Coordinates of C-alpha atoms and ligand atoms in Angstrom, one line a residue:
M223 CA 0.0 0.0 0.0
K224 CA 1.0 3.6 -0.4
S225 CA 3.8 4.8 1.8
T226 CA 2.6 6.3 5.1
E227 CA 4.7 9.4 4.6
Q228 CA 2.9 12.1 2.7
R229 CA 5.1 12.5 -0.2
D230 CA 4.4 12.4 -3.9
A231 CA 4.6 8.8 -5.1
I232 CA 4.4 6.9 -8.3
A233 CA 3.0 3.3 -8.5
V234 CA 4.6 0.7 -10.7
L235 CA 2.2 -2.1 -11.6
D236 CA 4.2 -5.3 -11.6
F237 CA 3.1 -7.6 -14.5
G238 CA 6.2 -9.7 -14.0
G239 CA 8.5 -8.0 -16.5
Q240 CA 12.2 -8.3 -15.8
Y241 CA 12.6 -4.5 -15.6
V242 CA 9.9 -3.8 -13.0
H243 CA 12.2 -2.7 -10.2
L244 CA 14.4 -0.9 -12.7
I245 CA 11.4 1.3 -13.5
A246 CA 11.0 2.1 -9.9
T247 CA 14.7 2.7 -9.5
K248 CA 14.8 5.1 -12.4
V249 CA 11.9 7.0 -11.0
R250 CA 13.6 7.2 -7.6
A251 CA 16.7 8.4 -9.3
L252 CA 14.6 11.4 -10.4
G253 CA 14.0 12.1 -6.7
V254 CA 10.5 10.8 -6.6
Y255 CA 9.4 7.9 -4.4
A256 CA 8.2 4.9 -6.4
E257 CA 6.7 1.6 -5.2
I258 CA 5.9 -1.7 -6.8
R259 CA 2.3 -2.6 -6.7
D260 CA 0.3 -5.7 -7.5
P261 CA -2.1 -5.1 -10.5
D262 CA -4.8 -7.1 -8.7
D263 CA -5.0 -4.7 -5.8
P264 CA -8.3 -2.9 -5.3
V265 CA -8.7 0.1 -7.6
D266 CA -9.3 2.5 -4.7
S267 CA -5.9 1.9 -3.2
F268 CA -4.3 3.7 -6.2
R269 CA -6.2 7.0 -5.9
D270 CA -3.4 8.9 -4.1
Y271 CA -0.6 8.4 -6.6
K272 CA 0.6 11.2 -8.8
G273 CA 1.1 8.7 -11.7
I274 CA 0.9 5.0 -12.6
L275 CA 3.4 3.0 -14.7
L276 CA 2.6 -0.3 -16.2
S277 CA 5.5 -2.7 -16.6
G278 CA 6.3 -5.3 -19.2
S279 CA 5.4 -9.0 -18.7
P280 CA 6.4 -12.5 -19.8
A281 CA 2.6 -12.9 -20.6
L282 CA 1.1 -12.1 -23.9
S283 CA -1.4 -9.3 -24.1
A284 CA -2.6 -10.5 -27.5
H285 CA -3.7 -13.8 -25.9
D286 CA -5.3 -11.8 -23.0
E287 CA -3.1 -13.5 -20.5
Q288 CA -3.4 -11.8 -17.1
G289 CA -6.7 -10.4 -18.4
G290 CA -8.2 -10.1 -14.9
W291 CA -6.1 -7.3 -13.5
S292 CA -7.8 -4.2 -11.9
R293 CA -8.2 -2.2 -15.2
G294 CA -10.2 0.3 -13.3
V295 CA -7.0 2.1 -12.4
L296 CA -7.0 3.3 -16.0
D297 CA -10.2 5.2 -15.3
L298 CA -9.1 7.0 -12.2
G299 CA -8.1 10.1 -14.1
I300 CA -4.4 9.7 -13.0
P301 CA -1.7 9.9 -15.7
V302 CA -0.7 6.4 -16.9
L303 CA 2.3 5.3 -18.9
G304 CA 2.8 1.7 -20.0
F305 CA 5.8 -0.1 -21.4
C306 CA 5.7 -3.1 -23.7
F307 CA 2.9 -5.3 -22.3
G308 CA 1.7 -2.2 -20.4
H309 CA 1.6 -0.3 -23.6
Q310 CA -0.4 -3.0 -25.3
E311 CA -2.9 -3.1 -22.3
I312 CA -3.4 0.7 -22.5
A313 CA -4.0 0.4 -26.3
K314 CA -6.5 -2.5 -25.8
H315 CA -8.3 -0.7 -23.0
G316 CA -8.7 2.3 -25.3
G317 CA -10.3 0.3 -28.0
G318 CA -7.2 -0.7 -30.0
E319 CA -6.0 -4.1 -31.2
V320 CA -3.0 -6.2 -30.2
K321 CA -1.7 -9.1 -32.2
H322 CA 1.0 -11.7 -31.5
T323 CA 3.3 -10.7 -34.4
R324 CA 6.4 -8.8 -35.4
Q325 CA 9.0 -9.4 -32.6
E326 CA 11.9 -7.0 -32.0
Y327 CA 14.8 -7.6 -29.6
G328 CA 17.6 -5.1 -28.8
A329 CA 18.3 -1.7 -30.4
A330 CA 15.8 0.0 -32.6
T331 CA 15.2 3.6 -33.9
L332 CA 12.1 5.5 -32.8
H333 CA 10.8 8.0 -35.5
R334 CA 8.6 10.6 -33.9
T335 CA 5.4 11.5 -35.9
V336 CA 3.4 13.8 -33.5
D337 CA 4.6 16.2 -30.8
S338 CA 3.8 15.4 -27.2
P339 CA 4.8 16.6 -23.7
L340 CA 6.1 13.0 -23.2
F341 CA 8.8 13.5 -25.8
E342 CA 9.8 17.1 -24.9
G343 CA 13.5 17.7 -25.6
L344 CA 13.9 14.6 -27.8
E345 CA 15.2 14.6 -31.3
S346 CA 12.9 13.5 -34.2
Q347 CA 14.8 10.1 -34.2
E348 CA 16.0 8.4 -31.1
L349 CA 17.7 5.1 -30.2
V350 CA 15.4 2.8 -28.1
W351 CA 15.5 -0.7 -26.7
M352 CA 13.0 -3.4 -27.6
S353 CA 12.1 -6.9 -26.3
H354 CA 8.6 -8.0 -27.4
G355 CA 6.6 -10.5 -29.3
D356 CA 3.2 -8.7 -29.4
T357 CA 2.4 -5.5 -31.3
V358 CA -0.3 -2.8 -31.2
T359 CA -1.9 -3.1 -34.7
S360 CA -4.7 -0.5 -34.4
L361 CA -5.7 2.4 -32.1
G362 CA -9.0 3.3 -30.4
E363 CA -10.7 6.7 -30.6
G364 CA -8.7 9.6 -29.2
F365 CA -5.4 7.8 -29.4
V366 CA -2.6 9.0 -31.7
E367 CA 0.6 7.4 -32.8
L368 CA 3.5 9.4 -31.4
G369 CA 6.1 7.4 -33.3
Y370 CA 7.0 4.2 -35.2
S371 CA 10.2 2.1 -35.0
T372 CA 12.6 0.6 -37.4
G373 CA 15.9 -1.3 -37.0
E374 CA 18.9 0.4 -35.4
D375 CA 20.0 1.5 -38.8
G376 CA 16.9 3.6 -39.1
A377 CA 16.1 2.1 -42.5
S378 CA 14.5 -1.4 -42.2
Q379 CA 10.8 -2.2 -42.1
E380 CA 8.5 0.0 -40.0
H381 CA 6.8 -1.1 -36.8
R382 CA 3.8 1.3 -36.3
N383 CA 2.5 2.4 -33.0
A384 CA 5.8 2.1 -31.1
A385 CA 4.6 5.1 -29.1
I386 CA 1.0 6.1 -28.6
A387 CA -1.0 8.7 -26.5
H388 CA -4.4 9.8 -25.5
E389 CA -3.4 13.3 -24.5
E390 CA -6.7 14.3 -22.9
R391 CA -6.8 11.3 -20.6
R392 CA -3.0 11.5 -20.1
H393 CA -2.6 7.9 -21.2
Y394 CA 0.7 7.0 -22.9
G395 CA 2.1 3.7 -24.2
L396 CA 5.6 2.8 -25.4
Q397 CA 6.4 -0.4 -27.1
F398 CA 10.1 0.1 -26.1
H399 CA 11.7 0.2 -22.7
P400 CA 12.7 3.8 -21.7
E401 CA 13.7 2.4 -18.3
V402 CA 16.7 0.5 -19.5
D403 CA 20.1 2.2 -19.9
D404 CA 20.2 1.2 -23.5
T405 CA 17.5 3.7 -24.4
P406 CA 19.8 6.7 -24.1
R407 CA 17.0 9.3 -23.7
G408 CA 14.8 7.1 -21.7
E409 CA 15.5 9.1 -18.6
Q410 CA 14.2 12.3 -20.3
I411 CA 11.0 10.5 -21.2
L412 CA 10.5 9.3 -17.6
K413 CA 11.3 12.8 -16.4
N414 CA 8.8 14.3 -18.8
F415 CA 6.1 12.0 -17.5
V416 CA 6.9 11.9 -13.7
L417 CA 7.9 15.6 -13.1
G418 CA 6.1 17.1 -16.1
I419 CA 2.8 15.3 -16.9
C420 CA 2.3 13.9 -13.3
G421 CA 3.7 17.1 -11.7
A422 CA 5.4 15.0 -8.9
K423 CA 7.9 16.8 -6.5
A424 CA 11.5 15.5 -6.4
D425 CA 12.5 14.9 -2.8
W426 CA 13.8 11.3 -2.4
S427 CA 17.4 9.9 -2.3
V428 CA 19.1 6.7 -1.2
G429 CA 22.1 8.5 0.2
N430 CA 19.8 10.0 2.9
Q431 CA 18.6 6.6 4.0
V432 CA 21.6 5.3 6.1
E433 CA 19.8 6.0 9.4
A434 CA 16.4 4.8 8.3
R435 CA 17.9 1.5 7.0
A436 CA 20.0 1.1 10.2
E437 CA 16.9 1.6 12.2
A438 CA 15.0 -1.0 10.2
I439 CA 17.9 -3.5 10.9
R440 CA 17.8 -2.8 14.6
K441 CA 14.0 -3.4 14.6
Q442 CA 14.3 -6.7 12.7
V443 CA 17.3 -8.1 14.6
G444 CA 16.2 -7.1 18.2
E445 CA 18.6 -8.6 20.7
R446 CA 19.9 -11.3 18.4
E447 CA 23.3 -11.7 16.6
V448 CA 23.9 -11.5 12.8
L449 CA 26.3 -13.8 10.9
L450 CA 27.0 -12.1 7.6
L451 CA 28.4 -14.0 4.6
A452 CA 31.0 -11.5 3.3
S453 CA 32.3 -12.4 -0.2
G454 CA 34.3 -9.1 -0.4
G455 CA 32.1 -7.8 -3.3
V456 CA 30.5 -4.4 -3.3
D457 CA 27.1 -5.6 -1.9
S458 CA 28.4 -7.6 1.0
T459 CA 30.9 -4.9 1.9
V460 CA 28.3 -2.2 1.9
V461 CA 25.9 -4.3 3.9
A462 CA 28.7 -5.2 6.4
K463 CA 29.3 -1.4 7.0
L464 CA 25.5 -0.9 7.3
F465 CA 25.2 -3.7 9.9
E466 CA 28.2 -2.3 11.7
R467 CA 26.4 1.1 11.8
A468 CA 23.2 -0.5 13.0
L469 CA 24.5 -3.0 15.6
G470 CA 28.1 -2.2 16.3
T471 CA 30.7 -4.9 16.0
E472 CA 29.7 -6.8 19.1
R473 CA 26.6 -8.5 17.6
L474 CA 28.0 -8.7 14.1
R475 CA 30.1 -11.7 12.9
L476 CA 31.5 -11.7 9.4
L477 CA 32.1 -15.1 7.7
H478 CA 34.2 -15.2 4.6
I479 CA 34.0 -18.6 2.9
D480 CA 36.6 -19.6 0.5
N481 CA 34.4 -21.8 -1.7
G482 CA 37.2 -22.8 -4.1
L483 CA 35.3 -20.8 -6.7
M484 CA 37.1 -17.5 -6.1
R485 CA 39.5 -15.8 -8.4
K486 CA 43.2 -16.3 -8.1
N487 CA 44.4 -15.2 -4.6
E488 CA 41.1 -13.5 -4.1
S489 CA 40.3 -14.8 -0.6
A490 CA 43.5 -13.5 0.9
E491 CA 42.8 -10.1 -0.7
V492 CA 39.2 -10.0 0.6
V493 CA 40.4 -10.7 4.2
E494 CA 43.0 -7.9 3.8
N495 CA 40.4 -5.4 2.5
L496 CA 37.8 -6.1 5.2
T497 CA 40.5 -5.8 7.8
A498 CA 41.5 -2.5 6.4
L499 CA 37.9 -1.3 6.6
G500 CA 38.0 -1.9 10.4
L501 CA 35.9 -5.2 10.2
G502 CA 38.8 -7.5 11.0
A503 CA 37.9 -8.2 14.6
S504 CA 34.6 -9.8 13.8
L505 CA 35.8 -11.6 10.7
R506 CA 36.2 -15.4 10.4
H507 CA 37.7 -17.0 7.3
V508 CA 37.2 -20.6 6.4
D509 CA 38.5 -22.7 3.5
A510 CA 35.4 -24.8 2.5
S511 CA 36.5 -25.5 -1.0
A512 CA 36.3 -29.3 -0.5
T513 CA 32.6 -29.0 0.6
F514 CA 31.7 -27.0 -2.5
L515 CA 33.6 -29.1 -4.9
S516 CA 32.1 -32.3 -3.7
A517 CA 28.6 -30.7 -3.9
L518 CA 29.3 -29.8 -7.5
E519 CA 30.7 -33.2 -8.5
G520 CA 29.0 -34.7 -11.6
L521 CA 26.5 -31.8 -12.0
T522 CA 25.9 -30.3 -15.4
D523 CA 22.6 -28.5 -15.2
P524 CA 23.1 -24.8 -14.4
E525 CA 20.2 -24.7 -12.0
A526 CA 21.5 -27.8 -10.2
K527 CA 24.9 -26.2 -9.9
R528 CA 23.5 -23.0 -8.5
K529 CA 21.4 -24.9 -6.0
A530 CA 24.4 -27.0 -4.9
I531 CA 26.5 -23.9 -4.4
G532 CA 23.7 -22.2 -2.5
D533 CA 23.1 -25.2 -0.3
A534 CA 26.8 -25.6 0.4
F535 CA 26.8 -21.9 1.6
V536 CA 24.0 -22.7 4.1
E537 CA 25.7 -25.9 5.2
V538 CA 29.0 -24.1 5.9
F539 CA 27.1 -21.2 7.5
Q540 CA 25.3 -23.6 9.9
R541 CA 28.5 -25.4 10.7
E542 CA 30.3 -22.2 11.5
A543 CA 27.5 -20.8 13.6
V544 CA 27.8 -23.8 15.8
Q545 CA 31.6 -23.5 15.9
L546 CA 31.3 -19.9 16.9
G547 CA 28.8 -20.8 19.6
L548 CA 26.1 -18.6 18.2
G549 CA 22.6 -19.6 19.3
D550 CA 19.7 -17.6 17.9
V551 CA 21.6 -16.2 15.0
L552 CA 20.2 -14.5 11.8
L553 CA 21.8 -15.0 8.4
G554 CA 22.8 -11.6 6.9
Q555 CA 23.1 -11.4 3.2
G556 CA 24.0 -8.6 0.7
T557 CA 21.2 -9.8 -1.7
I558 CA 20.2 -7.1 -4.1
Y559 CA 17.2 -6.8 -6.3
P560 CA 18.3 -8.6 -9.5
D561 CA 19.0 -11.7 -7.4
T562 CA 15.3 -11.7 -6.3
I563 CA 13.6 -10.8 -9.6
E564 CA 15.7 -13.3 -11.7
T565 CA 14.7 -16.1 -9.3
G566 CA 11.1 -15.3 -10.0
G567 CA 10.7 -13.6 -6.7
T568 CA 7.7 -11.6 -7.6
K569 CA 4.2 -13.0 -8.4
R570 CA 4.3 -13.0 -12.2
A571 CA 8.0 -13.1 -13.1
D572 CA 9.6 -16.0 -14.9
V573 CA 12.5 -17.8 -13.3
I574 CA 15.5 -16.7 -15.3
K575 CA 18.0 -18.4 -12.9
T576 CA 17.9 -19.3 -9.2
H577 CA 20.5 -17.1 -7.5
H578 CA 22.6 -18.8 -4.9
N579 CA 21.1 -16.7 -2.1
R580 CA 17.6 -17.7 -3.1
V581 CA 17.8 -21.5 -3.0
P582 CA 14.9 -23.3 -1.2
I583 CA 16.7 -23.7 2.2
I584 CA 17.2 -19.9 2.3
Q585 CA 13.7 -19.3 1.2
E586 CA 12.5 -21.5 4.1
M587 CA 14.8 -19.6 6.5
M588 CA 13.3 -16.4 5.2
R589 CA 9.8 -17.7 5.9
Q590 CA 11.0 -18.3 9.5
G591 CA 12.3 -14.8 9.7
K592 CA 15.9 -15.9 10.0
V593 CA 17.3 -13.8 7.1
V594 CA 18.2 -10.1 7.1
E595 CA 18.7 -8.5 3.7
P596 CA 18.8 -4.7 4.0
L597 CA 19.7 -4.1 0.3
A598 CA 17.1 -6.4 -1.2
D599 CA 15.2 -3.6 -2.8
L600 CA 18.2 -1.8 -4.3
Y601 CA 20.2 -1.9 -7.5
K602 CA 23.9 -1.9 -7.8
T603 CA 24.2 1.8 -8.5
E604 CA 22.0 2.6 -5.4
V605 CA 24.1 0.2 -3.3
R606 CA 27.2 2.1 -4.4
E607 CA 25.6 5.4 -3.5
L608 CA 24.7 4.0 -0.1
G609 CA 28.3 2.7 0.3
K610 CA 29.6 6.3 -0.4
A611 CA 27.2 7.7 2.2
L612 CA 28.6 5.1 4.7
G613 CA 32.1 6.4 4.0
L614 CA 33.5 3.6 1.8
D615 CA 36.2 4.6 -0.6
A616 CA 35.7 4.8 -4.4
A617 CA 37.9 1.7 -5.1
T618 CA 35.7 -0.4 -2.8
V619 CA 32.3 0.8 -4.2
Q620 CA 33.4 0.7 -7.8
R621 CA 34.7 -2.9 -7.9
H622 CA 33.5 -5.0 -10.8
P623 CA 30.6 -7.2 -9.7
F624 CA 31.4 -10.8 -9.1
P625 CA 28.7 -13.4 -8.8
G626 CA 28.1 -15.2 -5.5
P627 CA 28.6 -18.7 -7.1
G628 CA 31.8 -17.3 -8.5
L629 CA 33.7 -19.3 -11.1
G630 CA 31.2 -22.1 -10.5
I631 CA 28.9 -20.5 -13.0
R632 CA 31.8 -19.7 -15.4
V633 CA 32.9 -23.2 -15.8
A634 CA 30.2 -24.5 -18.2
A635 CA 29.4 -28.2 -17.8
A636 CA 27.8 -30.7 -20.1
D637 CA 27.7 -34.5 -20.3
E638 CA 26.1 -34.9 -23.7
V639 CA 25.0 -32.9 -26.8
P640 CA 21.7 -31.2 -25.9
A641 CA 18.7 -33.1 -27.3
D642 CA 17.4 -30.1 -29.2
Y643 CA 20.7 -29.5 -31.0
D644 CA 19.9 -30.2 -34.6
E645 CA 23.3 -29.4 -36.2
S646 CA 22.4 -29.4 -39.8
R647 CA 19.1 -27.5 -39.4
L648 CA 20.8 -24.9 -37.3
Q649 CA 23.8 -24.6 -39.6
Q650 CA 21.4 -24.2 -42.6
A651 CA 19.4 -21.5 -40.8
V652 CA 22.5 -19.6 -39.8
D653 CA 23.9 -19.8 -43.3
V654 CA 20.8 -18.4 -44.8
V655 CA 20.8 -15.4 -42.4
L656 CA 24.5 -14.8 -42.9
E657 CA 24.5 -15.0 -46.7
G658 CA 26.5 -12.1 -48.0
A659 CA 27.4 -10.8 -44.5
G660 CA 31.1 -11.6 -44.9
V661 CA 30.9 -13.6 -41.6
R662 CA 30.5 -17.4 -41.1
G663 CA 28.7 -18.9 -38.1
L664 CA 29.2 -22.2 -36.5
P665 CA 26.5 -23.3 -34.0
L666 CA 28.0 -24.9 -30.9
P667 CA 26.7 -28.1 -29.3
V668 CA 26.1 -26.6 -25.9
R669 CA 23.5 -24.4 -24.3
S670 CA 23.7 -21.2 -22.3
V671 CA 21.1 -19.2 -20.4
G672 CA 19.4 -16.1 -21.9
V673 CA 16.4 -14.0 -21.5
K674 CA 13.9 -13.2 -24.3
A675 CA 10.8 -11.1 -23.9
D676 CA 11.0 -11.6 -20.1
L677 CA 11.2 -15.4 -20.4
R678 CA 14.1 -17.7 -19.6
S679 CA 15.8 -19.2 -22.7
Y680 CA 18.2 -22.0 -22.7
E681 CA 19.6 -22.1 -26.2
H682 CA 22.7 -22.5 -28.4
P683 CA 25.5 -20.1 -29.1
V684 CA 27.0 -19.5 -32.6
L685 CA 30.7 -18.9 -33.1
L686 CA 31.3 -16.2 -35.7
T687 CA 34.5 -16.1 -37.9
G688 CA 35.4 -13.8 -40.7
D689 CA 37.9 -11.6 -42.4
Q690 CA 38.5 -9.1 -39.6
P691 CA 34.8 -8.0 -39.4
S692 CA 34.3 -4.7 -37.6
W693 CA 32.8 -4.7 -34.1
E694 CA 29.7 -3.0 -35.4
R695 CA 29.2 -5.7 -38.0
L696 CA 29.7 -8.4 -35.4
T697 CA 27.2 -7.0 -32.9
G698 CA 24.8 -6.3 -35.8
V699 CA 25.1 -10.0 -36.9
A700 CA 24.5 -11.2 -33.4
T701 CA 21.3 -9.2 -33.1
L702 CA 20.2 -10.5 -36.5
L703 CA 21.0 -14.2 -35.8
T704 CA 19.4 -14.3 -32.3
R705 CA 16.3 -12.6 -33.8
K706 CA 16.0 -14.7 -36.9
V707 CA 17.2 -18.2 -36.0
E708 CA 15.1 -20.1 -33.5
N709 CA 17.1 -21.7 -30.6
I710 CA 20.0 -19.3 -30.8
N711 CA 20.5 -16.8 -28.0
R712 CA 24.2 -15.9 -28.1
C713 CA 27.0 -15.1 -30.6
L714 CA 30.7 -15.2 -30.1
C715 CA 33.5 -14.1 -32.3
E716 CA 36.7 -16.1 -32.7
L717 CA 39.7 -14.0 -31.7
S718 CA 42.7 -16.1 -32.9
G719 CA 41.9 -15.6 -36.6
R720 CA 41.3 -19.3 -37.1
R721 CA 38.2 -20.5 -38.9
P722 CA 37.1 -23.7 -37.3
R723 CA 34.7 -25.8 -39.4
Q724 CA 33.7 -28.2 -36.7
A725 CA 32.8 -28.0 -33.0
R726 CA 32.6 -31.0 -30.7
L727 CA 31.4 -31.3 -27.2
I728 CA 33.9 -32.7 -24.7
P729 CA 31.9 -33.8 -21.7
A730 CA 33.1 -32.1 -18.6
T731 CA 31.9 -31.0 -15.1
V732 CA 33.2 -28.5 -12.6
T733 CA 36.5 -29.8 -11.3
R734 CA 39.4 -28.3 -9.3
Q735 CA 41.5 -28.7 -12.4
R736 CA 39.2 -26.7 -14.7
L737 CA 38.8 -24.1 -11.9
D738 CA 42.5 -23.7 -11.6
L739 CA 42.8 -23.3 -15.3
L740 CA 40.1 -20.7 -15.4
R741 CA 41.8 -18.8 -12.5
E742 CA 44.9 -18.5 -14.5
L743 CA 43.0 -17.4 -17.7
D744 CA 40.8 -15.0 -15.7
R745 CA 43.9 -13.4 -14.2
I746 CA 45.4 -12.9 -17.7
V747 CA 42.2 -11.1 -18.8
M748 CA 41.9 -9.0 -15.7
D749 CA 45.6 -8.0 -15.8
S750 CA 45.3 -7.1 -19.5
L751 CA 42.2 -5.0 -18.9
K752 CA 44.1 -3.1 -16.2
R753 CA 47.2 -2.6 -18.3
H754 CA 45.1 -1.2 -21.1
D755 CA 43.2 1.1 -18.6
L756 CA 39.9 -0.6 -19.4
M757 CA 38.6 -1.4 -15.9
E758 CA 36.4 1.6 -15.7
A759 CA 35.2 1.6 -19.3
V760 CA 34.1 -2.1 -18.9
W761 CA 31.4 -2.8 -16.3
Q762 CA 32.2 -6.5 -15.8
C763 CA 34.2 -9.1 -17.7
P764 CA 33.6 -12.7 -17.0
T765 CA 35.9 -15.3 -18.6
V766 CA 34.2 -18.6 -19.2
L767 CA 35.4 -22.1 -19.9
V768 CA 33.1 -24.0 -22.4
P769 CA 33.8 -27.7 -23.0
V770 CA 34.1 -27.5 -26.7
S771 CA 36.8 -28.6 -29.0
L772 CA 37.2 -26.8 -32.3
D773 CA 38.5 -28.9 -35.3
G774 CA 39.7 -31.5 -32.8
H775 CA 42.2 -29.1 -31.0
G776 CA 42.2 -28.9 -27.2
C777 CA 39.0 -29.3 -25.1
E778 CA 38.2 -25.8 -23.8
L779 CA 36.8 -22.9 -25.7
V780 CA 37.6 -19.8 -23.7
V781 CA 35.0 -17.0 -23.9
V782 CA 35.7 -13.5 -22.7
R783 CA 32.5 -11.5 -22.0
P784 CA 33.3 -7.8 -21.5
V785 CA 30.1 -5.7 -21.1
H786 CA 28.8 -2.2 -20.7
S787 CA 26.0 -2.0 -18.3
E788 CA 24.7 0.0 -15.3
R789 CA 22.4 -2.3 -13.5
A790 CA 23.0 -5.7 -15.1
M791 CA 19.4 -5.9 -16.2
T792 CA 20.5 -5.1 -19.7
A793 CA 24.0 -5.1 -21.2
R794 CA 25.9 -4.4 -24.4
P795 CA 29.0 -6.2 -25.4
A796 CA 32.1 -4.0 -25.0
W797 CA 35.0 -4.0 -27.4
I798 CA 38.4 -4.0 -25.6
G799 CA 40.6 -2.8 -28.5
D800 CA 42.8 -4.7 -30.9
D801 CA 45.9 -4.6 -28.7
C802 CA 44.2 -5.9 -25.5
A803 CA 42.4 -8.6 -27.5
A804 CA 45.6 -9.8 -29.2
E805 CA 47.5 -9.8 -25.9
I806 CA 44.8 -11.9 -24.2
T807 CA 44.5 -14.3 -27.1
D808 CA 48.2 -14.9 -27.4
Q809 CA 48.6 -15.6 -23.7
I810 CA 45.5 -17.8 -23.4
M811 CA 46.2 -19.9 -26.6
A812 CA 49.5 -20.9 -25.0
F813 CA 47.6 -23.1 -22.5
E814 CA 47.5 -26.7 -23.7
P815 CA 43.8 -27.5 -23.1
V816 CA 42.7 -24.4 -24.9
S817 CA 40.9 -24.9 -28.2
G818 CA 40.1 -21.3 -29.1
V819 CA 39.5 -17.9 -27.6
A820 CA 36.3 -16.0 -28.4
I821 CA 34.6 -12.7 -27.4
D822 CA 30.9 -12.7 -26.6
V823 CA 29.2 -10.1 -28.9
T824 CA 25.6 -10.5 -27.7
T825 CA 23.4 -7.9 -25.9
K826 CA 21.3 -8.8 -22.8
P827 CA 18.6 -9.6 -23.8
P828 CA 18.6 -12.0 -25.6
A829 CA 21.7 -13.4 -23.8
T830 CA 22.6 -12.8 -20.1
I831 CA 25.9 -11.5 -18.8
E832 CA 27.0 -14.8 -17.3
W833 CA 27.2 -17.7 -19.6
E834 CA 25.2 -20.5 -18.2
Ligands
XMP1173 P1 23.2 -12.2 -15.7 O1 24.1 -13.4 -16.0 O2 21.9 -12.7 -15.1 O3 23.9 -11.5 -14.5 O4 23.0 -11.3 -16.8 C1 23.5 -10.2 -14.0 C2 24.5 -9.9 -12.9 O5 24.3 -10.8 -11.8 C3 25.5 -11.5 -11.6 N1 25.0 -12.9 -11.3 C4 24.9 -13.5 -10.2 N2 25.2 -13.0 -8.9 N3 24.5 -15.0 -8.0 C5 25.0 -13.8 -7.9 O6 25.3 -13.3 -6.7 C6 24.2 -15.6 -9.2 O7 23.8 -16.7 -9.3 C7 24.5 -14.8 -10.3 N4 24.3 -15.0 -11.6 C8 24.6 -13.8 -12.2 C9 26.3 -11.4 -12.8 O8 27.7 -11.5 -12.5 C10 25.9 -10.0 -13.3 O9 26.6 -9.0 -12.6

């Protein structure tokens, strides 16, 4: 329900789209309080909002999925703006038509046709971000088309009704996602709506919430103690400082678990850093790599791996709590919002992947009130802002993100060629799309996780080779292939200049040997990025081992995945420059098991940042 404090607020109706909280975060970044609401809530409970935003959804508006939501909110006289599914629902409610046709994923160009306060300050053409399978095909009375879309090049086929409005009712719909960072002027559009059309006052900021969040921790924890899993990453370090602020060091224990899935020498560095931040006295460090490795033994399914890692964290946590003589102890975690949404943590969201801090045992502990997660509603940028407000230095708050399951999700595992891998059909389909493109594509007999139109996809990557194709060409080809060829969600480009004709799966699981190899390769990539001064320009750069042999050489394809992103909900592949790429390739190719080196050139969506 609406915040008790009397401030201007915006409601975000959660239809289960992956960007729901991103919408709220973007509104908050404008200085206006935003909260996520269930579209089934009673219409009356929405009366006090200054504006209402409708999110995207994994459901299909054309098939009237989720047809039963409280559509009455559209008749309250409050300004409404819908994105993707929300846009289609507004169009339908206003007498328009929606059909399941004409998908678009990734970058597109919006061509404005009619002026509107929603687009004030925008050019006549703007880059926007799409991820949809349904389309508004006709408009009801009073609605006008504000713009249509074409491909990123601005020239390909037109998609009408990419932006629509009923100005009198103050109802607006956008087929694209202004909330993602890849719609460069999206913030201006949201600002026009929230501050302009809704007239909301800007008086909210996360940096001012240190005391309020500390107070919330004290209230939840009471007289108990907190044992916090501290990985050394930004989230757990910020939350450690917040717990320290709330509880002091007496009732706070930090546990750093070396799970054997860390980067080279990382555990030692984490202990050093936490000690330098004044948290050394309450810190305990355990080497539990044997527990994690044995939990991972023989597993190939990504979800099973994540679950095994998550369960092993809980097992070690419980063991250590007993060792430390802690009785009624709460588990502290630096969980942030994407961990929750991607596990399907809200009513309508699809499970993209189960994050290690959302495995069933932890969900059960949450039901029993045994878990404290003070950052669970925040995105990375907000966590960093909070960290600064807590006095943490720039180097700590700006660290590249590193996933909780660590290298465990960067060592891809498979025991057989996936049943849906139809090599000749895929190769044919890829050849047709790439005809005349100057690039060749080789489908790989493995699968990796992706996200398409808010749904989890588990499909095959394609390895691209060619005569020094430009970066723009490669990323363009990736967008085309993932859009046009069914069962493809990712593209990589071979970096060593070879042109493999054949890819073979070499069955492999997560072993200490492969982890040790990846540690060396990851260190090479990280060192090279540092040497070429790319650590700030690149948001995150996983290095991944894929058990594939190219033309019978070696048994590991090494994939480097540098991305530009801000909140990890979307990402663009980042080029690291010829020199850095050549340096990395030469050094990595020198390792005997290595079959090839490739750079991932796919956006998120349709791929994810991590590989599996
Ligand atoms: P994806 O791969 O979903 O990653 O695009 C988005 C961000 O989340 C991180 N990530 C994880 N973090 N547990 C985590 O703590 C996980 O299971 C996990 N999977 C992905 C990833 O590194 C990126 O920053």
